[in-house]
């Protein structure tokens, strides 16, 4: 699906640029986009380096494991295929709480770390596991308690009550999150139905990527 | 949290500085690994916007929205939101500036911005970091939840502030 969307955006963009006589803008947009991609990645370095450092301290101190044990039941429901007490759960929870508090730049490193931990459990390293899809669904729905940026912007433009959108945002984000969890469950169920009965996907991994496999598997 | 975690760890006899550096090392590689994914996605989005394709799509849907009593001004925000976080924030700010923060449009824009996320970016960064090529149904679910968030934000704002 990502292939079709990516190709579609470029081809449609090219056709529209040709029809609208905007080929100059098209070419400029290509390099602008490429530059943006690099800028954003480099902007992430400082945040990633710092938070992954702090999270490593938390892991070594056993904090992630205690959090995982404490909130295990909730995560157990959302991520039925992640074993209890697995480090991934601690990172998933840190990612969720950072999102809740609206700490966008702290949520990303923890989400990435959670993905890397889930990848160690993933039998097929090229294809997202259901647990990865669930984590992504939770992140794209972005459960937000305090939309701090928007409150600041409204304050800036002289709103009489900048925080009066907290209630509506909370309600909308709640609906969106429920929808995401529901849709994720539905897709997961359909995936299981489509797969013929028998041993699950483990047999597809030729090298048998067991739990000891490395975090990084950067391909492509 | 920034002070608590190291203090707690130190009390449990963890070599905090060494642990920090050890974890921090991974950050650099991860950020570099994301570059190709982000460049690919950003180019496609940027091209799609600059060519006028996005404008065309919006011109197509706005009459429909007007019929439903929804201010069509918020539509571009719904289309931009999954594609670009900074772009949609800029657009929301513009709506708030032009129509006023306490207008219906301003409030809807704020609510949309707060309750949805940049799905393509999140997908690219998270899957890019672990080398996932086939995202299965993740994109569908993400875009679906954006749509639900967008519709819910409008409906709730019409109810509360309309």
GROMACS .gro file of C-alpha atoms in nm:
model
  382
    1UNK     CA    1   0.000   0.000   0.000
    2UNK     CA    2   0.283   0.240   0.085
    3UNK     CA    3   0.430   0.167  -0.259
    4UNK     CA    4   0.110   0.267  -0.435
    5UNK     CA    5   0.066   0.585  -0.230
    6UNK     CA    6   0.426   0.692  -0.280
    7UNK     CA    7   0.424   0.623  -0.652
    8UNK     CA    8   0.079   0.777  -0.683
    9UNK     CA    9   0.181   1.103  -0.518
   10UNK     CA   10   0.486   1.139  -0.741
   11UNK     CA   11   0.313   1.043  -1.067
   12UNK     CA   12   0.000   1.250  -0.996
   13UNK     CA   13   0.225   1.537  -0.887
   14UNK     CA   14   0.421   1.511  -1.212
   15UNK     CA   15   0.106   1.502  -1.427
   16UNK     CA   16  -0.048   1.800  -1.248
   17UNK     CA   17   0.274   1.996  -1.268
   18UNK     CA   18   0.291   1.929  -1.644
   19UNK     CA   19  -0.075   2.028  -1.699
   20UNK     CA   20  -0.053   2.337  -1.478
   21UNK     CA   21   0.279   2.439  -1.630
   22UNK     CA   22   0.450   2.416  -1.295
   23UNK     CA   23   0.749   2.202  -1.389
   24UNK     CA   24   0.987   2.450  -1.225
   25UNK     CA   25   0.795   2.425  -0.900
   26UNK     CA   26   0.795   2.045  -0.937
   27UNK     CA   27   1.172   2.027  -0.966
   28UNK     CA   28   1.217   2.273  -0.682
   29UNK     CA   29   0.976   2.067  -0.469
   30UNK     CA   30   1.183   1.752  -0.523
   31UNK     CA   31   1.498   1.907  -0.381
   32UNK     CA   32   1.307   2.097  -0.117
   33UNK     CA   33   1.148   1.775   0.004
   34UNK     CA   34   1.482   1.593   0.004
   35UNK     CA   35   1.639   1.874   0.203
   36UNK     CA   36   1.350   1.867   0.450
   37UNK     CA   37   1.390   1.493   0.499
   38UNK     CA   38   1.757   1.533   0.590
   39UNK     CA   39   1.691   1.838   0.809
   40UNK     CA   40   1.421   1.657   1.005
   41UNK     CA   41   1.640   1.348   1.047
   42UNK     CA   42   1.929   1.558   1.175
   43UNK     CA   43   1.692   1.745   1.404
   44UNK     CA   44   1.598   1.410   1.553
   45UNK     CA   45   1.959   1.321   1.638
   46UNK     CA   46   1.982   1.536   1.951
   47UNK     CA   47   1.644   1.423   2.082
   48UNK     CA   48   1.707   1.056   2.007
   49UNK     CA   49   2.057   1.055   2.154
   50UNK     CA   50   1.944   1.224   2.475
   51UNK     CA   51   1.625   1.027   2.540
   52UNK     CA   52   1.768   0.689   2.446
   53UNK     CA   53   2.048   0.763   2.694
   54UNK     CA   54   1.802   0.843   2.971
   55UNK     CA   55   1.590   0.541   2.884
   56UNK     CA   56   1.897   0.316   2.900
   57UNK     CA   57   1.954   0.435   3.256
   58UNK     CA   58   1.590   0.356   3.337
   59UNK     CA   59   1.631   0.012   3.184
   60UNK     CA   60   1.950  -0.066   3.376
   61UNK     CA   61   1.785   0.048   3.699
   62UNK     CA   62   1.500  -0.197   3.643
   63UNK     CA   63   1.245   0.083   3.610
   64UNK     CA   64   1.110  -0.033   3.275
   65UNK     CA   65   1.055  -0.383   3.408
   66UNK     CA   66   0.863  -0.262   3.714
   67UNK     CA   67   0.644  -0.035   3.500
   68UNK     CA   68   0.583  -0.323   3.262
   69UNK     CA   69   0.477  -0.550   3.548
   70UNK     CA   70   0.251  -0.282   3.695
   71UNK     CA   71   0.061  -0.195   3.378
   72UNK     CA   72   0.093  -0.539   3.223
   73UNK     CA   73  -0.281  -0.615   3.203
   74UNK     CA   74  -0.366  -0.311   2.984
   75UNK     CA   75  -0.078  -0.374   2.750
   76UNK     CA   76  -0.152  -0.745   2.763
   77UNK     CA   77  -0.491  -0.669   2.617
   78UNK     CA   78  -0.357  -0.441   2.342
   79UNK     CA   79  -0.048  -0.651   2.265
   80UNK     CA   80  -0.150  -1.013   2.326
   81UNK     CA   81   0.154  -1.153   2.144
   82UNK     CA   82   0.423  -0.973   2.348
   83UNK     CA   83   0.541  -1.193   2.638
   84UNK     CA   84   0.484  -1.058   2.990
   85UNK     CA   85   0.785  -0.871   3.128
   86UNK     CA   86   0.948  -0.828   2.786
   87UNK     CA   87   1.146  -0.500   2.763
   88UNK     CA   88   0.923  -0.390   2.473
   89UNK     CA   89   0.636  -0.337   2.716
   90UNK     CA   90   0.831  -0.083   2.921
   91UNK     CA   91   0.913   0.117   2.607
   92UNK     CA   92   0.555   0.092   2.477
   93UNK     CA   93   0.432   0.234   2.808
   94UNK     CA   94   0.688   0.515   2.811
   95UNK     CA   95   0.587   0.598   2.454
   96UNK     CA   96   0.219   0.604   2.549
   97UNK     CA   97   0.270   0.821   2.857
   98UNK     CA   98   0.491   1.068   2.668
   99UNK     CA   99   0.217   1.095   2.405
  100UNK     CA  100  -0.047   1.149   2.672
  101UNK     CA  101   0.151   1.435   2.820
  102UNK     CA  102   0.202   1.588   2.477
  103UNK     CA  103   0.581   1.543   2.495
  104UNK     CA  104   0.606   1.477   2.124
  105UNK     CA  105   0.984   1.476   2.109
  106UNK     CA  106   1.019   1.238   2.401
  107UNK     CA  107   0.758   1.000   2.260
  108UNK     CA  108   0.941   0.936   1.931
  109UNK     CA  109   1.265   0.782   2.070
  110UNK     CA  110   1.066   0.558   2.301
  111UNK     CA  111   0.837   0.452   2.020
  112UNK     CA  112   1.141   0.371   1.805
  113UNK     CA  113   1.298   0.176   2.088
  114UNK     CA  114   0.970  -0.014   2.137
  115UNK     CA  115   0.971  -0.094   1.764
  116UNK     CA  116   1.328  -0.224   1.787
  117UNK     CA  117   1.231  -0.447   2.079
  118UNK     CA  118   0.925  -0.572   1.890
  119UNK     CA  119   1.150  -0.643   1.593
  120UNK     CA  120   1.343  -0.895   1.807
  121UNK     CA  121   1.016  -1.087   1.846
  122UNK     CA  122   0.924  -1.052   1.478
  123UNK     CA  123   0.975  -1.371   1.275
  124UNK     CA  124   0.972  -1.188   0.940
  125UNK     CA  125   1.205  -0.888   0.962
  126UNK     CA  126   1.073  -0.720   0.646
  127UNK     CA  127   0.708  -0.734   0.741
  128UNK     CA  128   0.547  -0.554   1.032
  129UNK     CA  129   0.420  -0.781   1.307
  130UNK     CA  130   0.065  -0.727   1.437
  131UNK     CA  131   0.209  -0.581   1.759
  132UNK     CA  132   0.402  -0.322   1.552
  133UNK     CA  133   0.083  -0.227   1.371
  134UNK     CA  134  -0.095  -0.180   1.704
  135UNK     CA  135   0.184   0.043   1.835
  136UNK     CA  136   0.165   0.248   1.517
  137UNK     CA  137  -0.214   0.275   1.539
  138UNK     CA  138  -0.185   0.408   1.895
  139UNK     CA  139   0.075   0.662   1.784
  140UNK     CA  140  -0.109   0.789   1.477
  141UNK     CA  141  -0.428   0.832   1.680
  142UNK     CA  142  -0.209   1.035   1.919
  143UNK     CA  143  -0.388   1.022   2.250
  144UNK     CA  144  -0.344   1.379   2.376
  145UNK     CA  145  -0.436   1.514   2.718
  146UNK     CA  146  -0.307   1.869   2.683
  147UNK     CA  147  -0.266   2.017   2.333
  148UNK     CA  148  -0.002   2.261   2.458
  149UNK     CA  149   0.109   2.395   2.119
  150UNK     CA  150  -0.243   2.489   2.015
  151UNK     CA  151  -0.317   2.654   2.348
  152UNK     CA  152  -0.002   2.863   2.304
  153UNK     CA  153  -0.102   2.966   1.950
  154UNK     CA  154  -0.453   3.063   2.061
  155UNK     CA  155  -0.311   3.264   2.349
  156UNK     CA  156  -0.078   3.434   2.105
  157UNK     CA  157  -0.373   3.547   1.889
  158UNK     CA  158  -0.567   3.688   2.183
  159UNK     CA  159  -0.818   3.414   2.265
  160UNK     CA  160  -1.045   3.490   2.562
  161UNK     CA  161  -1.009   3.133   2.687
  162UNK     CA  162  -0.719   2.959   2.509
  163UNK     CA  163  -0.774   2.630   2.691
  164UNK     CA  164  -1.141   2.587   2.598
  165UNK     CA  165  -1.040   2.343   2.322
  166UNK     CA  166  -0.902   2.093   2.576
  167UNK     CA  167  -1.243   1.928   2.620
  168UNK     CA  168  -1.321   1.896   2.251
  169UNK     CA  169  -0.969   1.775   2.172
  170UNK     CA  170  -0.989   1.515   2.447
  171UNK     CA  171  -1.325   1.392   2.319
  172UNK     CA  172  -1.209   1.379   1.955
  173UNK     CA  173  -0.878   1.211   2.039
  174UNK     CA  174  -1.065   0.955   2.250
  175UNK     CA  175  -1.299   0.870   1.962
  176UNK     CA  176  -1.006   0.849   1.718
  177UNK     CA  177  -0.807   0.623   1.951
  178UNK     CA  178  -1.102   0.389   2.003
  179UNK     CA  179  -1.151   0.376   1.625
  180UNK     CA  180  -0.781   0.299   1.575
  181UNK     CA  181  -0.784   0.017   1.832
  182UNK     CA  182  -1.103  -0.122   1.682
  183UNK     CA  183  -0.975  -0.106   1.322
  184UNK     CA  184  -0.644  -0.260   1.430
  185UNK     CA  185  -0.824  -0.549   1.596
  186UNK     CA  186  -1.040  -0.602   1.291
  187UNK     CA  187  -0.739  -0.613   1.055
  188UNK     CA  188  -0.554  -0.843   1.292
  189UNK     CA  189  -0.850  -1.081   1.299
  190UNK     CA  190  -0.877  -1.077   0.919
  191UNK     CA  191  -0.506  -1.149   0.889
  192UNK     CA  192  -0.541  -1.454   1.111
  193UNK     CA  193  -0.839  -1.577   0.913
  194UNK     CA  194  -0.656  -1.545   0.584
  195UNK     CA  195  -0.354  -1.743   0.703
  196UNK     CA  196  -0.409  -2.120   0.668
  197UNK     CA  197  -0.420  -2.309   0.998
  198UNK     CA  198  -0.097  -2.464   1.118
  199UNK     CA  199   0.226  -2.336   1.269
  200UNK     CA  200   0.249  -1.954   1.263
  201UNK     CA  201   0.498  -1.760   1.058
  202UNK     CA  202   0.812  -1.874   1.246
  203UNK     CA  203   0.898  -2.118   0.970
  204UNK     CA  204   0.929  -1.833   0.719
  205UNK     CA  205   1.248  -1.697   0.873
  206UNK     CA  206   1.536  -1.894   0.718
  207UNK     CA  207   1.798  -1.795   0.977
  208UNK     CA  208   1.556  -1.841   1.266
  209UNK     CA  209   1.580  -1.491   1.407
  210UNK     CA  210   1.552  -1.593   1.772
  211UNK     CA  211   1.539  -1.361   2.071
  212UNK     CA  212   1.914  -1.309   2.055
  213UNK     CA  213   1.900  -1.139   1.714
  214UNK     CA  214   2.038  -0.783   1.703
  215UNK     CA  215   1.821  -0.472   1.737
  216UNK     CA  216   1.922  -0.331   1.404
  217UNK     CA  217   1.817  -0.479   1.080
  218UNK     CA  218   1.831  -0.172   0.864
  219UNK     CA  219   1.765  -0.281   0.509
  220UNK     CA  220   1.667  -0.092   0.199
  221UNK     CA  221   1.155   1.264   3.493
  222UNK     CA  222   1.493   1.385   3.367
  223UNK     CA  223   1.616   1.423   3.726
  224UNK     CA  224   1.425   1.134   3.881
  225UNK     CA  225   1.545   0.853   3.654
  226UNK     CA  226   1.922   0.909   3.704
  227UNK     CA  227   1.876   0.965   4.080
  228UNK     CA  228   1.674   0.647   4.120
  229UNK     CA  229   1.926   0.454   3.912
  230UNK     CA  230   2.220   0.592   4.112
  231UNK     CA  231   2.051   0.482   4.434
  232UNK     CA  232   2.031   0.132   4.283
  233UNK     CA  233   2.406   0.144   4.211
  234UNK     CA  234   2.375   0.178   3.833
  235UNK     CA  235   2.678   0.346   3.669
  236UNK     CA  236   2.453   0.626   3.537
  237UNK     CA  237   2.694   0.804   3.307
  238UNK     CA  238   2.815   0.485   3.139
  239UNK     CA  239   2.454   0.370   3.097
  240UNK     CA  240   2.359   0.704   2.944
  241UNK     CA  241   2.641   0.700   2.691
  242UNK     CA  242   2.569   0.337   2.610
  243UNK     CA  243   2.205   0.410   2.527
  244UNK     CA  244   2.274   0.742   2.361
  245UNK     CA  245   2.505   0.572   2.108
  246UNK     CA  246   2.204   0.406   1.949
  247UNK     CA  247   2.036   0.740   1.884
  248UNK     CA  248   2.281   0.852   1.619
  249UNK     CA  249   2.259   0.536   1.411
  250UNK     CA  250   1.881   0.537   1.432
  251UNK     CA  251   1.854   0.897   1.313
  252UNK     CA  252   2.091   0.830   1.022
  253UNK     CA  253   1.901   0.513   0.930
  254UNK     CA  254   1.579   0.711   0.898
  255UNK     CA  255   1.719   0.958   0.643
  256UNK     CA  256   1.643   0.761   0.323
  257UNK     CA  257   1.289   0.687   0.438
  258UNK     CA  258   1.217   1.047   0.532
  259UNK     CA  259   1.372   1.191   0.217
  260UNK     CA  260   1.159   0.960   0.004
  261UNK     CA  261   0.841   1.051   0.183
  262UNK     CA  262   0.913   1.425   0.203
  263UNK     CA  263   0.987   1.444  -0.170
  264UNK     CA  264   0.656   1.276  -0.259
  265UNK     CA  265   0.457   1.502  -0.027
  266UNK     CA  266   0.634   1.816  -0.139
  267UNK     CA  267   0.584   1.732  -0.508
  268UNK     CA  268   0.218   1.649  -0.453
  269UNK     CA  269   0.156   1.987  -0.291
  270UNK     CA  270   0.363   2.202  -0.525
  271UNK     CA  271   0.206   2.055  -0.841
  272UNK     CA  272  -0.140   2.177  -0.747
  273UNK     CA  273  -0.278   1.823  -0.710
  274UNK     CA  274  -0.372   1.888  -0.348
  275UNK     CA  275  -0.559   2.208  -0.444
  276UNK     CA  276  -0.749   2.017  -0.711
  277UNK     CA  277  -0.852   1.750  -0.461
  278UNK     CA  278  -0.974   2.018  -0.220
  279UNK     CA  279  -1.178   2.199  -0.484
  280UNK     CA  280  -1.349   1.867  -0.543
  281UNK     CA  281  -1.454   1.802  -0.184
  282UNK     CA  282  -1.538   2.150  -0.049
  283UNK     CA  283  -1.890   2.184  -0.205
  284UNK     CA  284  -1.980   1.855  -0.038
  285UNK     CA  285  -1.871   1.985   0.301
  286UNK     CA  286  -2.056   2.314   0.264
  287UNK     CA  287  -2.375   2.113   0.212
  288UNK     CA  288  -2.321   1.946   0.550
  289UNK     CA  289  -2.285   2.278   0.734
  290UNK     CA  290  -1.913   2.228   0.780
  291UNK     CA  291  -1.692   2.531   0.708
  292UNK     CA  292  -1.492   2.419   0.399
  293UNK     CA  293  -1.194   2.622   0.520
  294UNK     CA  294  -1.098   2.336   0.752
  295UNK     CA  295  -1.081   2.075   0.475
  296UNK     CA  296  -0.720   2.142   0.367
  297UNK     CA  297  -0.621   2.088   0.727
  298UNK     CA  298  -0.775   1.741   0.722
  299UNK     CA  299  -0.589   1.656   0.400
  300UNK     CA  300  -0.259   1.808   0.512
  301UNK     CA  301  -0.258   1.660   0.861
  302UNK     CA  302  -0.157   1.301   0.776
  303UNK     CA  303   0.106   1.428   0.529
  304UNK     CA  304   0.294   1.704   0.708
  305UNK     CA  305   0.303   1.805   1.071
  306UNK     CA  306   0.467   2.143   1.026
  307UNK     CA  307   0.259   2.216   0.716
  308UNK     CA  308  -0.068   2.145   0.892
  309UNK     CA  309   0.040   2.340   1.200
  310UNK     CA  310   0.121   2.636   0.977
  311UNK     CA  311  -0.218   2.605   0.810
  312UNK     CA  312  -0.402   2.580   1.145
  313UNK     CA  313  -0.216   2.887   1.271
  314UNK     CA  314  -0.317   3.073   0.955
  315UNK     CA  315  -0.685   2.980   1.008
  316UNK     CA  316  -0.664   3.097   1.370
  317UNK     CA  317  -0.498   3.422   1.263
  318UNK     CA  318  -0.750   3.500   0.986
  319UNK     CA  319  -1.073   3.389   1.154
  320UNK     CA  320  -0.978   3.451   1.517
  321UNK     CA  321  -0.894   3.194   1.788
  322UNK     CA  322  -1.247   3.202   1.934
  323UNK     CA  323  -1.427   3.159   1.600
  324UNK     CA  324  -1.586   2.826   1.512
  325UNK     CA  325  -1.325   2.772   1.240
  326UNK     CA  326  -1.043   2.857   1.479
  327UNK     CA  327  -1.173   2.614   1.738
  328UNK     CA  328  -1.232   2.335   1.487
  329UNK     CA  329  -0.881   2.386   1.349
  330UNK     CA  330  -0.732   2.369   1.699
  331UNK     CA  331  -0.925   2.054   1.783
  332UNK     CA  332  -0.831   1.879   1.457
  333UNK     CA  333  -0.466   1.966   1.504
  334UNK     CA  334  -0.469   1.834   1.860
  335UNK     CA  335  -0.656   1.511   1.801
  336UNK     CA  336  -0.492   1.369   1.487
  337UNK     CA  337  -0.133   1.298   1.392
  338UNK     CA  338   0.108   1.302   1.100
  339UNK     CA  339   0.045   0.939   1.009
  340UNK     CA  340   0.285   0.915   0.713
  341UNK     CA  341   0.568   1.067   0.917
  342UNK     CA  342   0.509   0.842   1.216
  343UNK     CA  343   0.489   0.538   0.989
  344UNK     CA  344   0.806   0.635   0.801
  345UNK     CA  345   1.010   0.704   1.112
  346UNK     CA  346   0.898   0.404   1.317
  347UNK     CA  347   0.913   0.144   1.042
  348UNK     CA  348   1.222   0.303   0.889
  349UNK     CA  349   1.407   0.268   1.219
  350UNK     CA  350   1.373  -0.112   1.217
  351UNK     CA  351   1.384  -0.169   0.840
  352UNK     CA  352   1.023  -0.280   0.795
  353UNK     CA  353   0.928  -0.268   0.427
  354UNK     CA  354   0.583  -0.421   0.435
  355UNK     CA  355   0.373  -0.228   0.684
  356UNK     CA  356   0.073  -0.458   0.637
  357UNK     CA  357  -0.248  -0.281   0.738
  358UNK     CA  358  -0.078  -0.013   0.953
  359UNK     CA  359  -0.125   0.269   0.700
  360UNK     CA  360  -0.491   0.188   0.646
  361UNK     CA  361  -0.557   0.187   1.020
  362UNK     CA  362  -0.361   0.511   1.068
  363UNK     CA  363  -0.544   0.698   0.792
  364UNK     CA  364  -0.877   0.561   0.912
  365UNK     CA  365  -0.814   0.691   1.264
  366UNK     CA  366  -0.712   1.030   1.119
  367UNK     CA  367  -1.040   1.044   0.928
  368UNK     CA  368  -1.239   0.950   1.238
  369UNK     CA  369  -1.048   1.210   1.442
  370UNK     CA  370  -1.115   1.475   1.175
  371UNK     CA  371  -1.489   1.401   1.156
  372UNK     CA  372  -1.518   1.369   1.534
  373UNK     CA  373  -1.338   1.701   1.588
  374UNK     CA  374  -1.578   1.881   1.353
  375UNK     CA  375  -1.890   1.713   1.493
  376UNK     CA  376  -1.792   1.776   1.855
  377UNK     CA  377  -1.702   2.141   1.788
  378UNK     CA  378  -2.031   2.200   1.603
  379UNK     CA  379  -2.213   2.053   1.903
  380UNK     CA  380  -2.021   2.243   2.171
  381UNK     CA  381  -1.945   2.577   2.003
  382UNK     CA  382  -2.182   2.585   1.705
   0.00000   0.00000   0.00000
